[in-house]
Short mmCIF file of C-alpha atoms in Angstrom, two decimals:
data_model
loop_
_atom_site.label_atom_id
_atom_site.label_comp_id
_atom_site.label_asym_id
_atom_site.label_seq_id
_atom_site.Cartn_x
_atom_site.Cartn_y
_atom_site.Cartn_z
CA UNK A 24 -0.02 42.41 31.38
CA UNK A 25 -2.34 41.01 34.12
CA UNK A 26 0.12 42.11 36.89
CA UNK A 27 -0.17 45.76 35.66
CA UNK A 28 -3.95 45.36 35.72
CA UNK A 29 -3.86 44.17 39.31
CA UNK A 30 -1.57 47.08 40.27
CA UNK A 31 -4.00 49.48 38.54
CA UNK A 32 -7.04 47.99 40.20
CA UNK A 33 -5.36 48.52 43.73
CA UNK A 34 -4.29 52.16 42.88
CA UNK A 35 -7.69 53.15 41.58
CA UNK A 36 -9.18 51.78 44.68
CA UNK A 37 -13.08 12.94 35.61
CA UNK A 38 -14.63 16.29 34.56
CA UNK A 39 -16.80 17.56 37.41
CA UNK A 40 -18.29 20.99 38.00
CA UNK A 41 -15.49 23.07 39.94
CA UNK A 42 -17.71 24.39 42.56
CA UNK A 43 -20.26 22.68 44.84
CA UNK A 44 -23.78 22.97 43.27
CA UNK A 45 -22.55 24.27 40.00
CA UNK A 46 -24.78 22.79 37.46
CA UNK A 47 -23.93 24.81 34.26
CA UNK A 48 -20.97 26.13 32.81
CA UNK A 49 -19.59 29.32 34.29
CA UNK A 50 -19.30 32.26 31.72
CA UNK A 51 -16.73 34.46 33.68
CA UNK A 52 -15.62 38.11 33.07
CA UNK A 53 -12.12 38.80 34.28
CA UNK A 54 -12.17 42.28 35.56
CA UNK A 55 -15.98 42.29 35.74
CA UNK A 56 -17.83 45.02 37.55
CA UNK A 57 -15.31 46.88 39.65
CA UNK A 58 -15.89 47.60 43.37
CA UNK A 59 -16.28 51.23 42.91
CA UNK A 60 -18.99 50.83 40.10
CA UNK A 61 -21.18 48.29 42.24
CA UNK A 62 -24.70 49.13 41.46
CA UNK A 63 -27.93 47.36 40.29
CA UNK A 64 -27.61 49.07 36.90
CA UNK A 65 -24.25 47.74 36.34
CA UNK A 66 -24.82 44.24 37.54
CA UNK A 67 -28.08 44.11 35.29
CA UNK A 68 -26.04 45.33 32.19
CA UNK A 69 -23.41 42.52 32.98
CA UNK A 70 -26.07 39.75 33.21
CA UNK A 71 -27.69 40.85 30.28
CA UNK A 72 -24.38 40.50 28.37
CA UNK A 73 -24.74 36.88 29.13
CA UNK A 74 -22.14 36.60 31.97
CA UNK A 75 -22.83 34.39 35.00
CA UNK A 76 -19.51 35.28 37.15
CA UNK A 77 -17.85 38.47 37.64
CA UNK A 78 -14.32 38.39 38.63
CA UNK A 79 -12.71 41.55 40.24
CA UNK A 80 -9.18 40.93 42.13
CA UNK A 81 -8.88 43.71 44.55
CA UNK A 82 -12.28 44.70 46.51
CA UNK A 83 -11.40 47.61 48.87
CA UNK A 84 -12.98 46.01 51.74
CA UNK A 85 -14.85 43.02 52.93
CA UNK A 86 -17.96 45.20 53.15
CA UNK A 87 -17.79 46.22 49.65
CA UNK A 88 -17.21 42.55 48.50
CA UNK A 89 -20.42 41.80 50.55
CA UNK A 90 -22.41 44.32 49.30
CA UNK A 91 -21.37 43.40 45.44
CA UNK A 92 -22.27 39.65 46.33
CA UNK A 93 -25.78 40.70 47.34
CA UNK A 94 -26.42 43.05 44.35
CA UNK A 95 -25.19 40.43 41.89
CA UNK A 96 -26.98 37.70 43.31
CA UNK A 97 -30.40 39.60 42.44
CA UNK A 98 -29.18 39.18 38.71
CA UNK A 99 -28.10 35.64 38.57
CA UNK A 100 -24.51 36.71 38.87
CA UNK A 101 -21.76 35.44 41.32
CA UNK A 102 -18.53 36.81 42.09
CA UNK A 103 -14.91 35.72 42.48
CA UNK A 104 -13.18 38.34 44.34
CA UNK A 105 -10.38 39.25 46.76
CA UNK A 106 -10.10 41.77 49.80
CA UNK A 107 -7.53 42.59 52.41
CA UNK A 108 -9.18 40.60 54.98
CA UNK A 109 -8.55 37.38 53.03
CA UNK A 110 -4.67 37.81 53.98
CA UNK A 111 -4.85 39.57 57.42
CA UNK A 112 -7.88 37.47 58.84
CA UNK A 113 -8.78 34.58 56.40
CA UNK A 114 -10.88 32.67 59.04
CA UNK A 115 -13.16 35.49 59.55
CA UNK A 116 -13.20 36.28 55.81
CA UNK A 117 -14.06 32.77 54.95
CA UNK A 118 -16.76 32.60 57.62
CA UNK A 119 -18.46 35.64 56.23
CA UNK A 120 -18.20 34.87 52.44
CA UNK A 121 -19.19 31.17 52.79
CA UNK A 122 -22.83 32.47 53.64
CA UNK A 123 -23.27 34.67 50.83
CA UNK A 124 -25.35 33.06 47.95
CA UNK A 125 -23.66 35.51 45.33
CA UNK A 126 -20.42 34.57 46.06
CA UNK A 127 -18.34 32.00 43.74
CA UNK A 128 -14.80 31.74 44.92
CA UNK A 129 -11.58 33.31 46.19
CA UNK A 130 -9.36 35.28 43.87
CA UNK A 131 -5.95 33.77 45.06
CA UNK A 132 -3.37 35.14 42.37
CA UNK A 133 -3.13 35.91 38.82
CA UNK A 134 -0.17 34.60 36.81
CA UNK A 135 1.98 33.10 39.56
CA UNK A 136 5.56 31.81 39.30
CA UNK A 137 6.21 28.39 40.38
CA UNK A 138 7.37 29.68 43.78
CA UNK A 139 4.23 31.74 44.14
CA UNK A 140 2.06 28.58 43.59
CA UNK A 141 3.57 27.03 46.76
CA UNK A 142 2.99 30.29 48.80
CA UNK A 143 -0.29 30.75 47.64
CA UNK A 144 -1.23 26.99 48.82
CA UNK A 145 -0.56 27.89 52.51
CA UNK A 146 -3.27 30.89 52.15
CA UNK A 147 -5.69 28.20 50.35
CA UNK A 148 -5.26 25.69 53.17
CA UNK A 149 -6.08 28.42 55.82
CA UNK A 150 -9.28 29.25 54.12
CA UNK A 151 -10.16 25.78 53.38
CA UNK A 152 -10.44 24.74 56.94
CA UNK A 153 -13.25 26.90 57.04
CA UNK A 154 -14.81 26.92 53.57
CA UNK A 155 -14.00 24.17 51.21
CA UNK A 156 -17.28 24.58 49.09
CA UNK A 157 -16.19 27.55 46.98
CA UNK A 158 -13.79 28.07 44.29
CA UNK A 159 -9.98 28.95 44.86
CA UNK A 160 -9.03 30.95 41.72
CA UNK A 161 -5.49 31.02 40.59
CA UNK A 162 -5.15 31.82 36.81
CA UNK A 163 -1.67 30.45 35.18
CA UNK A 164 0.71 31.94 32.84
CA UNK A 165 0.46 30.92 29.17
CA UNK A 166 3.08 29.06 27.13
CA UNK A 167 4.71 31.09 24.71
CA UNK A 168 8.23 29.36 24.06
CA UNK A 169 10.73 27.44 25.85
CA UNK A 170 13.12 30.25 26.55
CA UNK A 171 10.34 32.23 28.33
CA UNK A 172 9.63 29.69 30.78
CA UNK A 173 12.61 29.43 33.06
CA UNK A 174 13.00 32.92 33.74
CA UNK A 175 9.27 33.83 33.86
CA UNK A 176 7.64 30.67 35.50
CA UNK A 177 10.82 29.47 37.49
CA UNK A 178 10.58 25.95 36.18
CA UNK A 179 12.47 23.95 33.48
CA UNK A 180 9.33 23.27 31.40
CA UNK A 181 5.72 24.19 31.07
CA UNK A 182 4.31 20.81 32.07
CA UNK A 183 6.10 21.02 35.40
CA UNK A 184 4.49 24.27 36.01
CA UNK A 185 1.03 22.87 35.36
CA UNK A 186 1.79 19.87 37.69
CA UNK A 187 2.66 22.18 40.48
CA UNK A 188 -0.77 24.09 40.06
CA UNK A 189 -2.66 20.90 39.83
CA UNK A 190 -1.51 19.67 43.19
CA UNK A 191 -2.87 22.93 44.89
CA UNK A 192 -6.27 23.31 46.53
CA UNK A 193 -7.50 24.99 43.44
CA UNK A 194 -10.31 22.97 41.95
CA UNK A 195 -9.44 23.70 38.29
CA UNK A 196 -6.67 24.67 35.95
CA UNK A 197 -7.26 28.32 34.59
CA UNK A 198 -4.87 29.64 31.93
CA UNK A 199 -4.84 32.53 29.55
CA UNK A 200 -3.81 32.67 26.07
CA UNK A 201 -4.80 35.32 23.57
CA UNK A 202 -4.14 33.60 20.06
CA UNK A 203 -5.34 36.14 17.70
CA UNK A 204 -2.95 39.12 16.92
CA UNK A 205 -2.78 41.50 13.76
CA UNK A 206 0.45 39.51 12.75
CA UNK A 207 -1.79 36.39 12.82
CA UNK A 208 -2.45 33.52 15.09
CA UNK A 209 0.22 32.60 17.88
CA UNK A 210 1.95 29.39 16.90
CA UNK A 211 2.01 27.78 20.31
CA UNK A 212 -1.63 28.13 21.03
CA UNK A 213 -2.76 24.73 20.40
CA UNK A 214 0.34 23.31 22.08
CA UNK A 215 -0.60 25.22 25.09
CA UNK A 216 -4.01 23.62 24.93
CA UNK A 217 -2.59 20.06 24.53
CA UNK A 218 -0.42 20.44 27.52
CA UNK A 219 -3.11 21.87 29.77
CA UNK A 220 -5.62 19.10 28.47
CA UNK A 221 -3.07 16.55 29.23
CA UNK A 222 -2.63 17.67 32.80
CA UNK A 223 -6.20 18.05 33.43
CA UNK A 224 -6.77 14.44 32.51
CA UNK A 225 -3.81 13.44 34.60
CA UNK A 226 -5.02 15.17 37.65
CA UNK A 227 -8.78 14.93 37.24
CA UNK A 228 -9.18 18.79 37.49
CA UNK A 229 -11.14 20.49 34.83
CA UNK A 230 -9.55 23.32 33.00
CA UNK A 231 -10.95 26.82 32.21
CA UNK A 232 -10.00 28.68 29.04
CA UNK A 233 -9.94 32.28 28.02
CA UNK A 234 -11.23 34.54 25.31
CA UNK A 235 -10.06 37.84 24.53
CA UNK A 236 -12.66 40.68 24.33
CA UNK A 237 -10.52 43.89 24.81
CA UNK A 238 -8.40 45.26 21.97
CA UNK A 239 -4.86 46.36 23.15
CA UNK A 240 -1.14 46.51 22.33
CA UNK A 241 0.89 43.02 22.54
CA UNK A 242 3.45 43.42 25.15
CA UNK A 243 7.05 43.51 23.93
CA UNK A 244 5.94 43.21 20.26
CA UNK A 245 6.10 46.64 18.33
CA UNK A 246 3.34 47.41 15.70
CA UNK A 247 1.50 44.34 16.72
CA UNK A 248 -2.09 44.57 18.44
CA UNK A 249 -4.82 42.43 19.65
CA UNK A 250 -7.59 43.50 17.23
CA UNK A 251 -11.18 44.38 18.22
CA UNK A 252 -12.97 41.00 18.52
CA UNK A 253 -15.54 39.89 15.88
CA UNK A 254 -18.04 37.19 16.23
CA UNK A 255 -15.63 34.89 14.22
CA UNK A 256 -12.55 35.53 16.40
CA UNK A 257 -14.69 35.14 19.60
CA UNK A 258 -16.18 31.84 18.02
CA UNK A 259 -12.81 30.43 17.29
CA UNK A 260 -11.54 30.87 20.78
CA UNK A 261 -14.50 29.68 22.66
CA UNK A 262 -15.17 26.57 20.55
CA UNK A 263 -11.37 25.77 20.30
CA UNK A 264 -11.36 25.72 24.15
CA UNK A 265 -14.66 23.64 24.18
CA UNK A 266 -13.28 21.15 21.79
CA UNK A 267 -10.28 20.53 24.21
CA UNK A 268 -12.58 20.10 26.96
CA UNK A 269 -12.70 23.41 28.84
CA UNK A 270 -15.17 23.50 31.45
CA UNK A 271 -15.77 27.15 31.76
CA UNK A 272 -15.13 30.36 29.51
CA UNK A 273 -13.41 33.35 30.66
CA UNK A 274 -13.29 36.62 29.06
CA UNK A 275 -10.46 39.42 29.39
CA UNK A 276 -12.27 41.74 29.94
CA UNK A 277 -15.66 43.04 30.60
CA UNK A 278 -14.90 46.21 32.00
CA UNK A 279 -12.12 48.52 30.06
CA UNK A 280 -9.07 48.79 32.22
CA UNK A 281 -7.48 52.21 32.67
CA UNK A 282 -4.09 51.86 31.34
CA UNK A 283 -1.74 54.12 29.04
CA UNK A 284 0.87 51.16 28.86
CA UNK A 285 -1.33 48.82 26.85
CA UNK A 286 -4.00 51.14 25.41
CA UNK A 287 -6.84 49.07 26.47
CA UNK A 288 -10.11 50.18 24.61
CA UNK A 289 -13.43 48.70 23.56
CA UNK A 290 -14.19 45.97 25.88
CA UNK A 291 -17.97 45.28 26.12
CA UNK A 292 -18.23 48.43 28.47
CA UNK A 293 -15.80 51.33 28.60
CA UNK A 294 -14.03 52.63 31.72
CA UNK A 295 -17.18 54.17 33.01
CA UNK A 296 -19.45 51.39 32.51
CA UNK A 297 -21.11 52.54 29.06
CA UNK A 298 -21.76 49.87 26.48
CA UNK A 299 -19.20 49.93 23.39
CA UNK A 300 -19.72 48.29 20.18
CA UNK A 301 -17.91 45.02 21.33
CA UNK A 302 -20.92 44.50 23.78
CA UNK A 303 -23.45 43.33 21.27
CA UNK A 304 -20.69 41.02 19.79
CA UNK A 305 -20.14 39.21 23.14
CA UNK A 306 -23.73 39.33 24.01
CA UNK A 307 -24.38 37.30 20.90
CA UNK A 308 -21.37 34.97 21.56
CA UNK A 309 -22.61 34.28 24.93
CA UNK A 310 -26.18 33.54 23.77
CA UNK A 311 -24.55 30.96 21.43
CA UNK A 312 -22.45 29.58 24.22
CA UNK A 313 -25.36 29.23 26.69
CA UNK A 314 -27.35 27.08 24.32
CA UNK A 315 -24.42 24.82 23.22
CA UNK A 316 -22.80 24.54 26.74
CA UNK A 317 -24.97 21.80 27.98
CA UNK A 318 -23.44 19.22 25.53
CA UNK A 319 -19.70 20.20 26.61
CA UNK A 320 -20.34 20.88 30.14
CA UNK A 321 -19.32 17.43 32.04
CA UNK A 322 -18.46 15.86 28.81
CA UNK A 323 -15.48 13.64 28.46
CA UNK A 324 -13.25 14.64 25.33
CA UNK A 325 -11.63 11.28 24.21
CA UNK A 326 -9.63 12.50 21.26
CA UNK A 327 -8.30 15.77 19.71
CA UNK A 328 -6.85 15.73 16.17
CA UNK A 329 -6.18 18.50 13.55
CA UNK A 330 -6.42 18.73 9.70
CA UNK A 331 -4.49 21.24 7.45
CA UNK A 332 -1.53 21.47 5.35
CA UNK A 333 0.84 22.34 8.46
CA UNK A 334 0.07 21.24 11.80
CA UNK A 335 0.92 23.24 15.15
CA UNK A 336 3.71 22.09 17.41
CA UNK A 337 2.30 19.52 19.70
CA UNK A 338 -0.71 18.46 17.87
CA UNK A 339 -1.81 15.30 16.04
CA UNK A 340 -3.14 14.73 12.47
CA UNK A 341 -6.51 13.26 12.10
CA UNK A 342 -5.77 9.81 10.56
CA UNK A 343 -8.67 7.66 11.33
CA UNK A 344 -12.34 7.80 10.46
CA UNK A 345 -14.75 8.32 13.64
CA UNK A 346 -17.22 5.69 14.45
CA UNK A 347 -20.10 5.18 12.19
CA UNK A 348 -18.74 7.48 9.58
CA UNK A 349 -17.42 5.75 6.25
CA UNK A 350 -15.65 9.08 5.13
CA UNK A 351 -14.70 12.62 6.26
CA UNK A 352 -13.09 15.14 4.13
CA UNK A 353 -11.94 18.77 5.38
CA UNK A 354 -11.06 21.35 2.88
CA UNK A 355 -9.82 24.81 3.84
CA UNK A 356 -6.90 26.89 4.16
CA UNK A 357 -6.06 26.53 7.88
CA UNK A 358 -7.88 23.06 8.43
CA UNK A 359 -10.01 22.09 11.61
CA UNK A 360 -9.84 20.77 14.96
CA UNK A 361 -11.67 17.63 15.12
CA UNK A 362 -12.58 16.58 18.70
CA UNK A 363 -14.59 13.43 19.86
CA UNK A 364 -16.37 13.55 23.13
CA UNK A 365 -18.83 11.43 25.14
CA UNK A 366 -21.78 12.67 27.12
CA UNK A 367 -24.66 10.71 28.81
CA UNK A 368 -23.98 7.63 26.82
CA UNK A 369 -23.59 9.13 23.42
CA UNK A 370 -20.56 10.09 21.17
CA UNK A 371 -20.14 13.27 19.39
CA UNK A 372 -17.89 14.72 16.83
CA UNK A 373 -17.15 18.43 17.16
CA UNK A 374 -15.44 20.19 14.27
CA UNK A 375 -14.03 23.74 14.57
CA UNK A 376 -13.07 25.79 11.66
CA UNK A 377 -9.30 27.22 12.65
CA UNK A 378 -9.66 30.29 10.46
CA UNK A 379 -11.30 33.50 11.80
CA UNK A 380 -11.45 34.70 8.08
CA UNK A 381 -12.37 32.02 5.73
CA UNK A 382 -15.11 29.17 5.29
CA UNK A 383 -14.13 25.68 5.87
CA UNK A 384 -15.73 22.84 3.66
CA UNK A 385 -16.72 19.33 5.24
CA UNK A 386 -17.76 16.46 3.37
CA UNK A 387 -19.10 13.45 5.15
CA UNK A 388 -20.43 9.99 4.43
CA UNK A 389 -22.06 8.03 6.97
CA UNK A 390 -21.68 4.27 7.55
CA UNK A 391 -25.28 3.76 8.72
CA UNK A 392 -28.14 5.96 10.03
CA UNK A 393 -27.23 6.67 13.47
CA UNK A 394 -25.14 9.83 12.72
CA UNK A 395 -27.11 13.15 12.74
CA UNK A 396 -26.23 16.77 13.01
CA UNK A 397 -26.51 18.59 16.14
CA UNK A 398 -27.58 22.35 16.04
CA UNK A 399 -26.47 25.03 18.36
CA UNK A 400 -29.72 24.58 19.95
CA UNK A 401 -28.88 21.14 20.59
CA UNK A 402 -31.72 19.67 18.17
CA UNK A 403 -31.01 16.75 15.98
CA UNK A 404 -31.26 17.01 12.24
CA UNK A 405 -30.53 14.59 9.26
CA UNK A 406 -27.09 14.45 8.35
CA UNK A 407 -26.04 16.03 4.87
CA UNK A 408 -23.23 15.20 2.67
CA UNK A 409 -21.57 18.48 3.05
CA UNK A 410 -21.30 21.45 5.23
CA UNK A 411 -19.76 24.82 5.10
CA UNK A 412 -18.28 26.16 8.43
CA UNK A 413 -18.46 29.70 8.83
CA UNK A 414 -15.00 31.36 10.04
CA UNK A 415 -14.22 30.41 13.56
CA UNK A 416 -17.57 28.22 13.90
CA UNK A 417 -18.41 24.79 14.77
CA UNK A 418 -20.33 21.64 13.37
CA UNK A 419 -21.38 19.14 15.79
CA UNK A 420 -22.48 15.67 14.67
CA UNK A 421 -24.00 12.92 17.05
CA UNK A 422 -22.22 9.61 16.12
CA UNK A 423 -24.39 7.28 18.22
#
């Protein structure tokens, strides 16, 4: 899917921050403002939707990339991009781009195989000799099933693929997985998050997760589609990623790609940059994300457990009561993700409703007076005995 998008673009013309000086969680749009639509108006609209980084993989020239950086910077936006000069004269490209305040990082490759990863490292090393302060962006394939790994990724097992990527000059592990389809939630989503989190902890490199914001056909799956995003479906994807420790949230896509193969439609803006019905939904999600992100950005996730009748492959059941609680009971059709995290000397509990369609009930008994509820504006409130969590939504409790 992504490879096709790149070709189309060419034809049309310890958790730490990943980039030096980055003090807030990046909210990134894969296929943000295209080079041929670089303008004040388009970057203003992009910024107003709540994005902080525009990612576009194939700028026609260095001049266009620099122009876009300067316009984007006026609206508090930075760019991840690629141009031909990065391959033909990487030293010159790096010397130019490293001076641009609106530049966030170098787009290296999307969905590489394992041999591709080794090849791209050579390019990153050449750029790194000149500029080691900006992000090197390489986005990894997701994990769908074992029989898909070897022919596609050219490795025997998915963790081996992640390990190869974590050894490169990339400052983060980025992977895309779009779990919500008209046939239900893909069964390997949480297993993929488990494996990425494990490699992130082992390598000390933060991971970046994805959210789907453009409806389209599911590849190789007849009569199955990625549906138009709702606030509940966006929340589930955003908050599941945060519960697992993601240090950036990426959307695929902001701009609707031109493609007859996958029938892309109704991304936040259409193929000409006009707002669609999805724009307001993504804008609302990004407002929530910006308010809640300071709690998760730089936090250390110490435990991720699940509840529900049937657990997904690779996950563990919640079997103990978190600190300073006497009891916690989760009642709901699909259960919850229960994540424990540490930030600035405090301990928190994040409970995510795994259903994008139905409410989840949580009953809580505290052991003492320390636990309290944390609102999405990060305000403390007295802890209640029970809560109803909306579809895909999150409940946060400060444990101490």
